[in-house]
XYZ file of C-alpha atoms in Angstrom:
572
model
C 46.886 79.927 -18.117
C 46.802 83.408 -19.520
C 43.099 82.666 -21.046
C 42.041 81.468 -16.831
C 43.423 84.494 -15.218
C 41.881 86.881 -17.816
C 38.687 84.973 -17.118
C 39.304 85.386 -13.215
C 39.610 89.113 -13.721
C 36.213 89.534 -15.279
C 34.561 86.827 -12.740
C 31.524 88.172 -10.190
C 32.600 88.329 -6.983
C 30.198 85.350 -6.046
C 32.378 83.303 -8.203
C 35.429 84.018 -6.719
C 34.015 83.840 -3.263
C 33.008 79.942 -3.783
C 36.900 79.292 -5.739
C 38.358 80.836 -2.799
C 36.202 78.792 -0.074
C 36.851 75.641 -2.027
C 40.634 76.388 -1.790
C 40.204 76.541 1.715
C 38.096 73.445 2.572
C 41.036 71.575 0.268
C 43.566 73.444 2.035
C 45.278 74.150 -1.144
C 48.843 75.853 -1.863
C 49.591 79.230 -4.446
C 53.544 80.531 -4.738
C 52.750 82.220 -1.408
C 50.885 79.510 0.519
C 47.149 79.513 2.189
C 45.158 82.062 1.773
C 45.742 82.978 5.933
C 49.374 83.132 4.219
C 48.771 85.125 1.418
C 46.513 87.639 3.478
C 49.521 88.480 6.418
C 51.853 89.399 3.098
C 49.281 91.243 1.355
C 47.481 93.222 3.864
C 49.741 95.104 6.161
C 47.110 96.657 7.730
C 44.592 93.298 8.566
C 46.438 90.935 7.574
C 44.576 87.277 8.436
C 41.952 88.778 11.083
C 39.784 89.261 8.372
C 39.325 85.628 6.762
C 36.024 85.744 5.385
C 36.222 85.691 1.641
C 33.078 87.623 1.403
C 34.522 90.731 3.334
C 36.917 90.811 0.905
C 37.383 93.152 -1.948
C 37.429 90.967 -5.081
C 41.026 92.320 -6.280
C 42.173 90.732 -2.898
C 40.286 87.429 -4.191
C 41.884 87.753 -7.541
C 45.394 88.322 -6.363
C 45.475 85.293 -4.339
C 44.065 82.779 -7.003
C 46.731 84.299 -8.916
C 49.129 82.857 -6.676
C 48.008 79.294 -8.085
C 49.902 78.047 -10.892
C 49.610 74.314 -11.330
C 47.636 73.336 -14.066
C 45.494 70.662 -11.802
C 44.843 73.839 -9.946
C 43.694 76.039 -12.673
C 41.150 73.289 -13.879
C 39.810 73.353 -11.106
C 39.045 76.866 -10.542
C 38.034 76.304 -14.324
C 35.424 73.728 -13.450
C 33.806 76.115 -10.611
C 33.671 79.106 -13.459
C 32.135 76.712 -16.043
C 29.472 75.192 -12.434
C 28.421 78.921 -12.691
C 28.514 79.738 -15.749
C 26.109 76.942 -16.459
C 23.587 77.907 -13.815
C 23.574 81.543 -14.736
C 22.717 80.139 -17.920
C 19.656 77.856 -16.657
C 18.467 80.551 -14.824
C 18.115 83.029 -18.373
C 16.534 79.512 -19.890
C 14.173 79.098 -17.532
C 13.127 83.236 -17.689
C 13.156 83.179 -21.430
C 9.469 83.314 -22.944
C 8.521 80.331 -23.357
C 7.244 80.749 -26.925
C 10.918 81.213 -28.120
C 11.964 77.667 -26.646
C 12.421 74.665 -28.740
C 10.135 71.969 -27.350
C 13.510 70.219 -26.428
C 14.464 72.769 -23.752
C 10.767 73.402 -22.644
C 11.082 69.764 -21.633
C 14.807 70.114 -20.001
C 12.798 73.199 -18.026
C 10.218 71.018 -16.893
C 13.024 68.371 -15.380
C 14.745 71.149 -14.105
C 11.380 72.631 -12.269
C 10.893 69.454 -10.546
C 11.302 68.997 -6.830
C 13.286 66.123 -7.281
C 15.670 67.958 -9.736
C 18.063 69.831 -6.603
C 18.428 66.205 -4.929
C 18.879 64.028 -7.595
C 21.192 66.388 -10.224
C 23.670 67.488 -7.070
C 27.001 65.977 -8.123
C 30.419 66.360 -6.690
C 31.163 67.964 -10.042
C 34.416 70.180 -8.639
C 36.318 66.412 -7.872
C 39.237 66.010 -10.372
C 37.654 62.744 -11.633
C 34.537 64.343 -13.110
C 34.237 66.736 -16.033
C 31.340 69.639 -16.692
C 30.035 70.238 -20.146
C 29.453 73.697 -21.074
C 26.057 74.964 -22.365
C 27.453 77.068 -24.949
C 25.636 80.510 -25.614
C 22.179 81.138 -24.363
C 20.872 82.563 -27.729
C 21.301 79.323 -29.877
C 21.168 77.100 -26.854
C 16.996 78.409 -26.333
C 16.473 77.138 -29.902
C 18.586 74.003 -29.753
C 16.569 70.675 -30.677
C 19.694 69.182 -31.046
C 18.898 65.731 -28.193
C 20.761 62.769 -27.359
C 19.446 59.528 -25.179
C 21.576 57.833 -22.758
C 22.000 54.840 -20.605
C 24.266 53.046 -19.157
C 25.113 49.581 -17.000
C 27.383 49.465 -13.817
C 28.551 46.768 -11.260
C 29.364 46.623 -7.967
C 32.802 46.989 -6.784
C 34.398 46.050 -3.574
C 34.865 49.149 -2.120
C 30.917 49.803 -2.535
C 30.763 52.347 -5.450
C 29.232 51.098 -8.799
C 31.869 51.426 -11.564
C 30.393 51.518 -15.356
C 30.581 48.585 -17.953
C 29.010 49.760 -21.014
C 27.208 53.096 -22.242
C 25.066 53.692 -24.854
C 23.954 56.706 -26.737
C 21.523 57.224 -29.524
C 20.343 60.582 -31.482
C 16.379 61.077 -31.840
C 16.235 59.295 -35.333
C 17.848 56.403 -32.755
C 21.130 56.011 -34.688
C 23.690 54.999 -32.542
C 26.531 57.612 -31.840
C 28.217 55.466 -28.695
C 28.050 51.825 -27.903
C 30.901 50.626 -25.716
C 32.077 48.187 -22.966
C 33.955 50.576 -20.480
C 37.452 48.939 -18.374
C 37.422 48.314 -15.062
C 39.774 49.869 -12.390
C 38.547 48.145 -9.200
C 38.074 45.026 -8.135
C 34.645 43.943 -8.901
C 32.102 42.290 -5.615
C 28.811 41.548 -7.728
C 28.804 41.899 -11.887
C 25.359 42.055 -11.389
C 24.924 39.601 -14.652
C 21.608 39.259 -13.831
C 20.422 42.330 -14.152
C 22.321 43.595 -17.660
C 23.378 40.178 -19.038
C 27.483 41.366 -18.863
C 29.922 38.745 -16.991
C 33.190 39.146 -16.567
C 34.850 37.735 -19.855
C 32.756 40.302 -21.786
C 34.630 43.041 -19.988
C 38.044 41.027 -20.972
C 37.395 42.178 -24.843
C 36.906 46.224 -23.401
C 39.592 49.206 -24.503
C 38.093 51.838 -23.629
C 38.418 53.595 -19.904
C 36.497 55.587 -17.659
C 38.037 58.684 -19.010
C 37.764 58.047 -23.072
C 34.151 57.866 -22.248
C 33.872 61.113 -20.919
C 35.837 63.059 -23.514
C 33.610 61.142 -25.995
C 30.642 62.869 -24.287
C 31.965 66.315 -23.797
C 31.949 66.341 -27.464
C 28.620 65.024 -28.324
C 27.346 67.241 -25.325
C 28.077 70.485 -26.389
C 26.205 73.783 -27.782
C 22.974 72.914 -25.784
C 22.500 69.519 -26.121
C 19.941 68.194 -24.559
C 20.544 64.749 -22.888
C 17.706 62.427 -22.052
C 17.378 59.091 -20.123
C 15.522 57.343 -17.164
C 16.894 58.337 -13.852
C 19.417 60.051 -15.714
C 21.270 60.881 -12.698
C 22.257 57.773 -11.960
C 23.908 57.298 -14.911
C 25.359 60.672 -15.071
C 26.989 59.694 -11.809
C 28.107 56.323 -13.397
C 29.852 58.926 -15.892
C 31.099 61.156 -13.938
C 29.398 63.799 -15.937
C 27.440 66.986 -14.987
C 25.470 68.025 -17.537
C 23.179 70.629 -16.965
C 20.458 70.701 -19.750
C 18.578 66.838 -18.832
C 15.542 65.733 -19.851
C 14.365 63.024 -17.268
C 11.316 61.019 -18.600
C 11.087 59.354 -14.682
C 10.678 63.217 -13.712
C 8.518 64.461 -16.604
C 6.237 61.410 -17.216
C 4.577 60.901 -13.732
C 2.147 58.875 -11.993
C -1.006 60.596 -10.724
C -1.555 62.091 -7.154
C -2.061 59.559 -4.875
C 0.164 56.737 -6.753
C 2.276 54.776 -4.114
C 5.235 54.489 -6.505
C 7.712 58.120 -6.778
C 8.411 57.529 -10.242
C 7.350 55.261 -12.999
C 9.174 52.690 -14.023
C 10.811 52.491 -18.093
C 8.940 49.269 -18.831
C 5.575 50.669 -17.578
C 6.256 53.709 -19.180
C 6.929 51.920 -22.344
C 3.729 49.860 -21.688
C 1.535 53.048 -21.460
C 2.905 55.698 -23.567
C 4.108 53.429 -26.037
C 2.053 50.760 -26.179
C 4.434 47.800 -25.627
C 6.827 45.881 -23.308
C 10.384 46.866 -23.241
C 11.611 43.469 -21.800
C 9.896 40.191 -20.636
C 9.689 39.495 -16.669
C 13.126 38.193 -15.728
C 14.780 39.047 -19.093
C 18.406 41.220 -18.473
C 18.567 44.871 -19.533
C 19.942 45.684 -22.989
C 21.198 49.060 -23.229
C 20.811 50.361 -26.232
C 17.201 49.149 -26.412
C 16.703 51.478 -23.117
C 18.431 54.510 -24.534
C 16.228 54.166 -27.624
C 12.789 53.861 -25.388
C 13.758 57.370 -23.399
C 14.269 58.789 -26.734
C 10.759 57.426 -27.985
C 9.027 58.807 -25.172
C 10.622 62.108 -24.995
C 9.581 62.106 -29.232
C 6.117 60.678 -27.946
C 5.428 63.504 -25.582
C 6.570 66.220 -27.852
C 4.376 65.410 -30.867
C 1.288 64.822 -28.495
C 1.930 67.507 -26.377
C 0.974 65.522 -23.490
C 1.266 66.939 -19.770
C 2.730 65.910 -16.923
C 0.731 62.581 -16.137
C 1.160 59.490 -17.752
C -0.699 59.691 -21.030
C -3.751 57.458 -22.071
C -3.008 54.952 -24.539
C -5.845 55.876 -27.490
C -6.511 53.767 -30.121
C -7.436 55.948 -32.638
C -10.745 55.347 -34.221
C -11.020 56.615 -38.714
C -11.820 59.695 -39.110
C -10.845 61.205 -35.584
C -7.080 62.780 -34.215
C -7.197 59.598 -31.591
C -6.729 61.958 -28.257
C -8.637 62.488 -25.464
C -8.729 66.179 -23.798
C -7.753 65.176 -20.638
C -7.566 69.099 -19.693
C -10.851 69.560 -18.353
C -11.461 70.278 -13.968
C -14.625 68.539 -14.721
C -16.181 65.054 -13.560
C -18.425 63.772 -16.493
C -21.524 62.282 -14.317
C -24.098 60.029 -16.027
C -26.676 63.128 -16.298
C -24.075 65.463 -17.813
C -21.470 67.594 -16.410
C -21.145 68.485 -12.772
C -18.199 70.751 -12.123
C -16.140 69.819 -8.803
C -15.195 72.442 -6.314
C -12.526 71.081 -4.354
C -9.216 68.950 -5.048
C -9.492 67.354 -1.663
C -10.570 63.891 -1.048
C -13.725 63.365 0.432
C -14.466 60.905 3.470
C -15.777 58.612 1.240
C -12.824 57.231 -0.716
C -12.095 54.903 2.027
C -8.180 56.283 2.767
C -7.350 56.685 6.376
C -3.551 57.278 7.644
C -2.267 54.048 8.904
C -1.017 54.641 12.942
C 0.799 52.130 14.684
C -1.621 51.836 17.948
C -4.671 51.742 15.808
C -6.233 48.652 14.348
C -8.315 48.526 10.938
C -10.356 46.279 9.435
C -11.628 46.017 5.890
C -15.062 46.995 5.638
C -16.334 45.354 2.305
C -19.632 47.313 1.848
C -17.630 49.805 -0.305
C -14.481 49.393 -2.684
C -12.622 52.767 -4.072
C -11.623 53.779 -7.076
C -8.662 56.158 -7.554
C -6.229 57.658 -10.333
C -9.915 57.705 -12.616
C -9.370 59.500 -15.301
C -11.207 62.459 -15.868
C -12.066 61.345 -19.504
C -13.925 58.422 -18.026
C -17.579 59.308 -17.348
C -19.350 57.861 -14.287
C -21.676 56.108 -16.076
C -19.099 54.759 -17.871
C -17.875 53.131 -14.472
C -21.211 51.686 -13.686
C -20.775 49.461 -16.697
C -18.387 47.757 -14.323
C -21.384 46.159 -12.036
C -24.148 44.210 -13.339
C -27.885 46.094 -14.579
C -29.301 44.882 -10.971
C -26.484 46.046 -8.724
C -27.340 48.300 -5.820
C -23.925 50.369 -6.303
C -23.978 53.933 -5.834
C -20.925 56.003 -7.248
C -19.596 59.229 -5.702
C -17.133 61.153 -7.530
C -14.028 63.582 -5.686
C -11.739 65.467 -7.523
C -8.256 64.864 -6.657
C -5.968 66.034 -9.261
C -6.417 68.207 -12.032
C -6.454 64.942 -14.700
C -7.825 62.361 -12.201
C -10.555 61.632 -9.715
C -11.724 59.484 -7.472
C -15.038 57.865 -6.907
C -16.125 55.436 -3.984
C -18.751 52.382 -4.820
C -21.150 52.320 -2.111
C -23.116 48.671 -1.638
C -26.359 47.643 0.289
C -24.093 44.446 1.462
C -20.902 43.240 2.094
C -21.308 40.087 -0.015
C -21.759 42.238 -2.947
C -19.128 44.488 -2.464
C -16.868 41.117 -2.291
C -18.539 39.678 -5.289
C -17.967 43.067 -7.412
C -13.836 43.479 -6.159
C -13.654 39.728 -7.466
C -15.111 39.620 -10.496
C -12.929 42.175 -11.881
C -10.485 41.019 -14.265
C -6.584 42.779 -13.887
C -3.050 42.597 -12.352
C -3.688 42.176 -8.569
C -1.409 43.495 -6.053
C -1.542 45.748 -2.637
C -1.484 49.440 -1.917
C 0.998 51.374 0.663
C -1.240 50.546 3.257
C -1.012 46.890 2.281
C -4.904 47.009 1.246
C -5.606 44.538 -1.690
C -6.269 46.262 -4.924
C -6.518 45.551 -8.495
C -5.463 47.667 -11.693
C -8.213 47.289 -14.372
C -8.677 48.672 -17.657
C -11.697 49.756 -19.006
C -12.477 50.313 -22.722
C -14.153 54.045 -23.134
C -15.451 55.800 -26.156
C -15.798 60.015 -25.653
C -16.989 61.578 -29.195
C -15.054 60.547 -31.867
C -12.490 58.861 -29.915
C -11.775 55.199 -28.229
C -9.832 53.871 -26.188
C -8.663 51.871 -23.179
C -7.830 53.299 -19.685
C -6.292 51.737 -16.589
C -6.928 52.876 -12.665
C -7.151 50.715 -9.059
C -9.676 49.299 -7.884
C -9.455 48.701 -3.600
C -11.238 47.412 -0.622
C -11.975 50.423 1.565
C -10.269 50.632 5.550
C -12.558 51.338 7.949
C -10.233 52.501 11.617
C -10.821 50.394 14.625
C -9.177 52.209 17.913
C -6.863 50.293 20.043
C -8.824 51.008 23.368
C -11.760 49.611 21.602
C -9.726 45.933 21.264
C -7.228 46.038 23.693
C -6.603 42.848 23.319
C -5.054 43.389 19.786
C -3.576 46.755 21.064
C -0.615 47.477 18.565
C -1.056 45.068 15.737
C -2.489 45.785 12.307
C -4.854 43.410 11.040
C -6.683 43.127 7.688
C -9.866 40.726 7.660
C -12.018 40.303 4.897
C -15.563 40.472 6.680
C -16.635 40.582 10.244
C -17.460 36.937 10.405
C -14.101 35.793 10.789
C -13.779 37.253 14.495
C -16.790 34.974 15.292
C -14.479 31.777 14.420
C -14.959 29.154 17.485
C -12.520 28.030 19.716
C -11.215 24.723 18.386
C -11.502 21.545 20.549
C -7.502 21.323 21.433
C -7.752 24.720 22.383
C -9.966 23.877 25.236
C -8.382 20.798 26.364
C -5.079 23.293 26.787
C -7.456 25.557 28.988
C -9.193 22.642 30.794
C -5.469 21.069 31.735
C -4.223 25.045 32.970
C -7.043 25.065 35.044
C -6.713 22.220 36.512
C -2.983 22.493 36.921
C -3.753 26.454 38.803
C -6.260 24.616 40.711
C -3.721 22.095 42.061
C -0.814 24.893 42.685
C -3.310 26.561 44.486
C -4.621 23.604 46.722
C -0.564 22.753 47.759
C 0.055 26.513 48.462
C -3.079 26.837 50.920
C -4.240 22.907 52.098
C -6.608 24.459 54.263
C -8.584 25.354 51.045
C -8.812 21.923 49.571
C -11.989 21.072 50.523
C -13.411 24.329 49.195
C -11.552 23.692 45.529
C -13.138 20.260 45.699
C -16.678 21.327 46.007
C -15.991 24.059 43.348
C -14.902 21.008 41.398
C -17.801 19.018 42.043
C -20.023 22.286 41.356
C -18.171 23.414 37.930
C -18.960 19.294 36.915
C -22.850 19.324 37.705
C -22.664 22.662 35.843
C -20.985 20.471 32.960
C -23.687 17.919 32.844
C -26.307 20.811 32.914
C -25.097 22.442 30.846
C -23.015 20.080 28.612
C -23.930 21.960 25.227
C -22.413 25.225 26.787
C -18.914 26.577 26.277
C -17.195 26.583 29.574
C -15.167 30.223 29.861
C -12.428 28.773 30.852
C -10.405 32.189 30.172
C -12.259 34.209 32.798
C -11.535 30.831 35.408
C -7.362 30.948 34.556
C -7.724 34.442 35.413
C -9.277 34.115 38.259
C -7.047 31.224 39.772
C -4.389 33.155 38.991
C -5.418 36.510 40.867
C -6.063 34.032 44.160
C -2.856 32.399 44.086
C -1.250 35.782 43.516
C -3.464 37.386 46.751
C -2.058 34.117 48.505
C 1.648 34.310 47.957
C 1.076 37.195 49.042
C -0.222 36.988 52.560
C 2.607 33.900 52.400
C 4.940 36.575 52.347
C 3.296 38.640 54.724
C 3.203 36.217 57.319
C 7.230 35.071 56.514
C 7.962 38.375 57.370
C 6.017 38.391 60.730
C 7.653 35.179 61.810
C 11.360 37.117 60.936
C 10.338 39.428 63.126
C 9.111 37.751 66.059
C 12.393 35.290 66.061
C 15.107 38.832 65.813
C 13.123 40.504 68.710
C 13.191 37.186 70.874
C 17.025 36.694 69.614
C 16.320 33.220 68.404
């Protein structure tokens, strides 16, 4: 108690500030109640009409959180010091030079940099269920490579919260320093078995809680520790743990501009970076096997120094270092270098912004290629078409790592042709355009290796005053031809019958008119034998019968109305 209250004497006024508003929001008791209480008995003078903390002096802020003595209470006021204190301590991190920082905490910077970082990593750390590590001093923290991997499994519980089964950590020579099945405290809705392989008699043979698991990390965490895992704040939230110093390989390993996907997933990453599949389609999670492959790619990018984009896999060819410089602005054309001047895409990549009135249609003459990268030469892309193709490529620079390049075809029935005969997983992109990923084997100086990037059909934007008949829908059609599809025979036996059916509504509404609808019969069946190889538009007749008998009910009405009239004013 004495060590808190020395601490709370020494605090920045900031600190106190956010202890004193939490107190507040939680409406929390000292010895001499609220702090509207405590401010009538200790200012005589303005006594509660001054309740904003921050007009405060911080003795004033001091002497009432001196007030609190319950030891709940002082660990919380503890955990807001140690909130700060941990920031504070990010912040002189993040400022240091970066040529005193391990390569652990350059990485925990990078995570922390990310845009993602403030929404994902914002935990209710101040509730009395969670716990805060402490970074320890900033001086042996900056040179820390001390790193730890974790991940965890959690089920569904009644209430709607996901309650963790088992955690897993491992240290970077993948030892295992925690391996447990975690007690339940809730009644469970969905084990999710499915997903992680753990039922319900598995948990029967767990002894340790919620609560063992976190003191078992506050010790492991400690003197900057680094902590690494995939989406690690969803297991840190599974924990209940804020720990400030993260590396997140979904934040630091990322697709390229333009991907449709946020982040990657652990099995692709494993796939690329490493160079193998973590688990078989359908296959559960295992645990420890997924804290292990965050630690292998945080090792991986740390002794290739790779940036932030997924990493080629190289196969390394004897006698060469196996990487490609992938730092270059530069498009490598098939008549040498040609330096790009703007990151924009061009017009001719094919991408147009979906909008729910417009309709598109997939013009075929080109496909697109995006997420190149810029390692691959363009002539190294025109080994995808045959010698005698009439492709043209044209390159756009749309990331500092990747381009883009659009394939430009004489026909359609080429461009088809070409999209088909490429080999790789098939699949759709955000505008639910077909597209393929391919790989494509490379060689650039001493080095080899094999690169993936999509290949898609291109959209070409249709307005919805130019069809209004398809006004609001989104449709996708492979070439033009298919519009010209003609009307099947059923379909014009259904118009034939409406028309005759209008026809006959029409001739019982008005009787004077049935002679005329018979000679228009008689006419529209010499027209028939004369012209018995012609299609009939039998749309633009149903319309038409439709508009009269509309223009008759009409003067129906009309005259109705009349006749009401005439029989009031003659009191019939």
């Amino acid at each position: 108690m004495e060590k808190i209250r020395k601490i709370l004497a020494l605090a920045e006024k900031e600190v106190l500030i956010d202890i004193v508003k939490n107190v507040q929001k939680r409406k929390m008791k000292g010895a001499k109640g609220e702090w509207k209480e405590f401010l009538v008995e200790y200012d005589s003078q303005l006594g509660d009409s001054l309740l904003d903390p921050n007009k405060r002096p911080p003795a004033c802020l001091v002497a009432f959180l001196n007030t609190f003595t319950k030891e709940q209470d002082l660990e919380f006021f503890e955990k807001i010091m140690t909130y700060h204190s941990n920031r504070k301590a990010i912040e002189q991190l993040n400022k240091s030079c970066i040529d005193v920082q391990s390569s652990p905490q350059k990485l925990a910077s990078l995570t922390f940099e990310h845009p993602e970082y403030p929404k994902c990593f914002s935990f209710p750390s101040y509730d009395e269920d969670w716990v805060m590590t402490k970074i320890g001093k900033v001086s042996k923290a900056i040179k820390s490579t001390r790193m730890l991997s974790v991940d965890c499994e959690m089920v569904l519980c009644e209430d709607k919260t996901e309650s963790l089964v088992q955690v897993c950590v491992v240290n970077r020579n993948l030892e295992v320093k925690l391996n447990e099945l975690v007690k339940l405290d809730k009644p469970v809705l969905d084990y999710r078995t499915q997903i992680h392989g753990i039922n319900a008699k598995d948990l029967e043979r767990a002894t340790c809680s919620l609560e063992d698991i976190q003191k078992s990390m506050k010790k492991l965490l400690s003197d900057g520790v680094v902590l690494i895992g995939h989406s690690l704040d969803k297991d840190l939230k599974a924990l209940k743990v804020d720990h400030s110093r993260v590396i997140d390989t979904s934040l630091i390993f990322k697709y390229p501009e333009g991907h449709t996907h946020k982040r990657p997933s652990l099995n692709h990453l494993c796939k690329t970076v490493l160079g193998y599949d973590l688990r078989e389609d359908g296959a559960p999670h295992n645990c420890l096997a997924d804290a292990q492959a965050a630690m292998k790619l945080v090792l991986a990018k740390l002794e290739n120094k790779f940036d932030g984009i997924i990493p080629l896999k190289i196969k390394e060819v004897p006698g060469s270092d196996g990487v490609i410089p992938l730092k270059s602005k530069k498009v490598l054309e098939s008549d040498g270098v040609v330096p790009l001047k703007t990151k924009d895409v061009l017009e001719s990549d094919g991408f147009v912004p979906l909008k729910s009135k417009d309709v598109f249609v997939i013009e075929s003459v080109e496909l697109f290629f995006h997420e190149v990268p810029i390692a691959v030469p363009q002539r190294q892309l025109r080994r995808l078409f045959p010698e005698d193709s009439t492709v043209k490529l044209q390159a756009s620079l749309t990331g500092e790592n990747v381009y883009n390049s659009s394939a430009v075809f004489k026909d359609s029935m080429e461009a088809c042709n070409a999209f088909e005969s490429f080999k790789g997983e098939e699949g759709k992109d955000s505008s639910g355009v077909p597209q393929k990923l391919i790989s494509l084997d490379i060689k650039y100086g001493k080095c080899a290796g094999s690169v993936s990037f999509y290949v898609r059909k291109v959209l070409k934007k249709v307005s919805s005053d130019e069809n209004p008949a398809d006004k609001g829908s989104i449709q996708f059609e492979e070439t033009k031809e298919q519009n010209k599809k003609p009307i099947k025979n059923s379909d014009q036996c259904d118009q034939v019958k409406e028309i005759q059916r209008l026809k006959k509504d029409l001739s019982d509404r008005s009787p004077a008119n049935k002679r005329s609808i018979q000679v228009e019969e008689t006419k529209d069946q010499n027209k028939k034998q004369k012209k018995h190889s012609d299609q009939c538009d039998h749309v633009e007749e149903i319309q038409r019968l439709k508009k009269e008998i509309k223009e008759r009910e009409s003067e129906l009405t009309k005259a109705h109305n009349i006749m009401a009239d005439l029989i009031k004013k003659r009191g019939l």
